[in-house]
Amino acid sequence: GCLPFFAKGVVVKGFGRGSKELGIPTANYTSEVVETLPNDLETGIYYGYAKVDGGPVYKMVMSIGWNPFYKNVKKSMETHILHNFESDFYGSMLKTCIINYIRPEQSYESLDALIDAIKSDIAYADTQLDLPEHSALQTHSFFNAEK
Ligand code: ADP
Ligand code: MG
């Protein structure tokens, strides 16, 4: 398949779904970056690693979905990094390595059900990304290169 897939680009403002209020902020890529995704990559929830500017490589979960801002004709990529940042990093360079698919996107009965699903995705990703077969990608040259 097309995984692992490496992406990089500047973090831009999302469409204000209020994910920060849920305690689950997601950093958005521009549509130019999203367009580099292979067409056969299914929408859904993925896990992998992420790096902001010159910082460390952290675990992440990413939602790849249909972007309501573009009337659902374009995809979006939203990355939640498993780290508590001191402040926002809009405008920063975000590098991501998408490793594995977790589940399709779903609509939930309630906000609480959605939050529970995301929390279980995060817990699952946290465990998976400790496996040596995955953690080797943390030190991939993609993350070391200057640009
Ligand atoms: P937006 O709709 O602009 O994407 P969010 O509520 O989803 O707003 O918040 C995303 C922003 O929060 C990111 O662009 C980033 O600057 C910041 N942020 C802080 N901590 C994290 C994190 N752990 N993972 C992702 N983004 C984070
Ligand atoms: Mg967001």
Short mmCIF file of C-alpha atoms and ligand atoms in Angstrom, two decimals:
data_model
loop_
_atom_site.label_atom_id
_atom_site.label_comp_id
_atom_site.label_asym_id
_atom_site.label_seq_id
_atom_site.Cartn_x
_atom_site.Cartn_y
_atom_site.Cartn_z
CA GLY A 1 0.00 0.00 0.00
CA CYS A 2 0.93 3.63 0.34
CA LEU A 3 1.84 3.53 4.04
CA PRO A 4 3.89 4.84 5.69
CA PHE A 5 3.08 8.17 4.05
CA PHE A 6 5.13 11.27 4.83
CA ALA A 7 3.64 14.76 4.72
CA LYS A 8 4.90 18.19 5.56
CA GLY A 9 3.49 21.68 5.48
CA VAL A 10 2.53 24.76 7.43
CA VAL A 11 -0.17 24.60 10.13
CA VAL A 12 -3.17 26.73 9.21
CA LYS A 13 -6.43 27.70 10.91
CA GLY A 14 -9.09 25.03 10.77
CA PHE A 15 -12.79 25.60 10.42
CA GLY A 16 -13.42 26.08 14.11
CA ARG A 17 -15.06 22.83 15.04
CA GLY A 18 -14.09 23.73 18.57
CA SER A 19 -11.81 20.76 19.01
CA LYS A 20 -9.69 22.72 21.47
CA GLU A 21 -12.72 23.11 23.71
CA LEU A 22 -13.05 19.33 23.68
CA GLY A 23 -9.45 19.07 24.81
CA ILE A 24 -8.50 17.55 21.47
CA PRO A 25 -6.94 20.26 19.27
CA THR A 26 -6.18 19.20 15.71
CA ALA A 27 -3.58 20.96 13.57
CA ASN A 28 -4.73 21.46 10.00
CA TYR A 29 -2.74 21.33 6.78
CA THR A 30 -3.44 23.46 3.72
CA SER A 31 -5.38 21.92 0.84
CA GLU A 32 -2.10 21.81 -1.16
CA VAL A 33 -0.70 19.31 1.33
CA VAL A 34 -3.93 17.34 1.46
CA GLU A 35 -3.83 17.03 -2.34
CA THR A 36 -0.54 15.12 -2.09
CA LEU A 37 -2.38 12.22 -0.37
CA PRO A 38 -2.64 9.12 -2.54
CA ASN A 39 -6.16 8.82 -3.95
CA ASP A 40 -6.53 5.28 -2.67
CA LEU A 41 -5.88 6.28 0.93
CA GLU A 42 -9.22 5.77 2.68
CA THR A 43 -10.73 8.47 4.84
CA GLY A 44 -10.73 7.62 8.52
CA ILE A 45 -8.55 7.74 11.60
CA TYR A 46 -4.82 6.96 11.40
CA TYR A 47 -1.87 6.96 13.78
CA GLY A 48 1.75 7.88 13.34
CA TYR A 49 4.36 10.42 14.39
CA ALA A 50 4.58 14.18 14.13
CA LYS A 51 7.17 16.88 14.56
CA VAL A 52 6.61 20.65 14.89
CA ASP A 53 9.48 22.80 13.58
CA GLY A 54 12.73 21.66 15.21
CA GLY A 55 11.00 19.94 18.14
CA PRO A 56 10.95 16.28 19.14
CA VAL A 57 9.04 13.59 17.28
CA TYR A 58 5.76 12.86 19.09
CA LYS A 59 3.01 10.32 18.61
CA MET A 60 -0.09 11.51 16.78
CA VAL A 61 -3.53 10.50 15.59
CA MET A 62 -4.80 11.96 12.33
CA SER A 63 -8.28 12.27 10.95
CA ILE A 64 -8.47 12.21 7.18
CA GLY A 65 -11.95 13.21 6.17
CA TRP A 66 -14.14 15.15 3.82
CA ASN A 67 -13.73 18.84 4.43
CA PRO A 68 -17.08 20.56 5.13
CA PHE A 69 -15.44 23.92 4.40
CA TYR A 70 -15.06 22.84 0.76
CA LYS A 71 -18.55 21.30 0.58
CA ASN A 72 -17.06 17.85 1.17
CA VAL A 73 -15.36 17.71 -2.24
CA LYS A 74 -11.89 18.09 -0.75
CA LYS A 75 -10.23 16.05 1.94
CA SER A 76 -8.85 17.44 5.17
CA MET A 77 -5.99 16.20 7.35
CA GLU A 78 -6.23 17.00 11.03
CA THR A 79 -3.44 15.97 13.37
CA HIS A 80 -3.76 15.65 17.13
CA ILE A 81 -0.32 15.35 18.70
CA LEU A 82 0.01 13.34 21.93
CA HIS A 83 1.75 16.12 23.78
CA ASN A 84 0.67 19.11 25.84
CA PHE A 85 2.04 22.18 24.11
CA GLU A 86 2.55 25.43 26.01
CA SER A 87 1.05 27.43 23.16
CA ASP A 88 -0.42 27.23 19.69
CA PHE A 89 1.84 26.66 16.71
CA TYR A 90 -0.07 28.12 13.77
CA GLY A 91 2.40 28.93 11.00
CA SER A 92 4.84 26.24 12.12
CA MET A 93 6.18 23.48 9.89
CA LEU A 94 4.45 20.20 10.71
CA LYS A 95 5.98 16.94 9.55
CA THR A 96 3.89 13.79 9.85
CA CYS A 97 4.44 10.13 9.15
CA ILE A 98 1.14 8.29 8.73
CA ILE A 99 1.70 4.67 9.66
CA ASN A 100 -1.56 2.77 10.09
CA TYR A 101 -5.31 2.98 9.73
CA ILE A 102 -7.42 2.66 12.90
CA ARG A 103 -11.07 2.98 11.80
CA PRO A 104 -13.41 4.75 9.43
CA GLU A 105 -14.93 8.11 10.31
CA GLN A 106 -18.28 7.76 11.98
CA SER A 107 -21.05 10.02 13.13
CA TYR A 108 -21.80 9.68 16.81
CA GLU A 109 -24.99 9.92 18.82
CA SER A 110 -23.52 12.55 21.10
CA LEU A 111 -20.48 14.68 21.70
CA ASP A 112 -19.58 12.46 24.64
CA ALA A 113 -19.62 9.39 22.40
CA LEU A 114 -17.34 11.18 19.91
CA ILE A 115 -14.92 12.22 22.64
CA ASP A 116 -14.85 8.66 24.02
CA ALA A 117 -14.07 7.29 20.54
CA ILE A 118 -11.22 9.76 20.06
CA LYS A 119 -9.83 8.99 23.51
CA SER A 120 -9.81 5.29 22.72
CA ASP A 121 -8.09 6.02 19.37
CA ILE A 122 -5.44 7.98 21.28
CA ALA A 123 -4.93 5.17 23.81
CA TYR A 124 -4.66 2.59 21.02
CA ALA A 125 -2.20 4.74 19.06
CA ASP A 126 -0.15 5.34 22.20
CA THR A 127 0.29 1.58 22.67
CA GLN A 128 0.90 0.74 19.00
CA LEU A 129 3.49 3.46 18.57
CA ASP A 130 5.63 1.98 21.35
CA LEU A 131 6.16 -1.16 19.23
CA PRO A 132 9.73 -1.30 17.87
CA GLU A 133 8.49 -1.88 14.31
CA HIS A 134 6.83 1.55 14.43
CA SER A 135 9.11 3.49 16.73
CA ALA A 136 11.96 2.96 14.26
CA LEU A 137 10.18 5.53 12.08
CA GLN A 138 10.65 8.17 14.80
CA THR A 139 14.28 8.38 13.80
CA HIS A 140 13.62 8.26 10.03
CA SER A 141 15.76 10.73 8.08
CA PHE A 142 12.54 12.51 7.05
CA PHE A 143 12.34 13.89 10.59
CA ASN A 144 16.03 14.82 10.76
CA ALA A 145 16.35 16.76 7.52
CA GLU A 146 16.63 20.53 7.90
CA LYS A 147 13.60 21.31 5.74
P1 ADP B 1 -8.44 24.87 14.33
O1 ADP B 1 -9.90 24.80 13.98
O2 ADP B 1 -7.82 26.18 13.95
O3 ADP B 1 -7.67 23.71 13.78
P2 ADP B 1 -8.29 23.58 16.94
O4 ADP B 1 -9.24 23.85 18.06
O5 ADP B 1 -8.43 22.27 16.23
O6 ADP B 1 -8.41 24.81 15.93
O7 ADP B 1 -6.81 23.75 17.51
C1 ADP B 1 -5.72 23.44 16.66
C2 ADP B 1 -4.48 24.21 17.01
O8 ADP B 1 -4.12 23.99 18.38
C3 ADP B 1 -3.29 23.76 16.19
O9 ADP B 1 -3.20 24.43 14.95
C4 ADP B 1 -2.12 24.10 17.11
O10 ADP B 1 -1.65 25.42 16.86
C5 ADP B 1 -2.72 24.03 18.51
N1 ADP B 1 -2.35 22.84 19.30
C6 ADP B 1 -1.98 22.89 20.61
N2 ADP B 1 -1.72 21.67 21.08
C7 ADP B 1 -1.93 20.79 20.06
C8 ADP B 1 -1.81 19.36 19.95
N3 ADP B 1 -1.45 18.60 21.01
N4 ADP B 1 -2.09 18.80 18.76
C9 ADP B 1 -2.47 19.56 17.71
N5 ADP B 1 -2.61 20.91 17.75
C10 ADP B 1 -2.34 21.53 18.92
MG MG B 2 -8.33 21.67 14.04
#
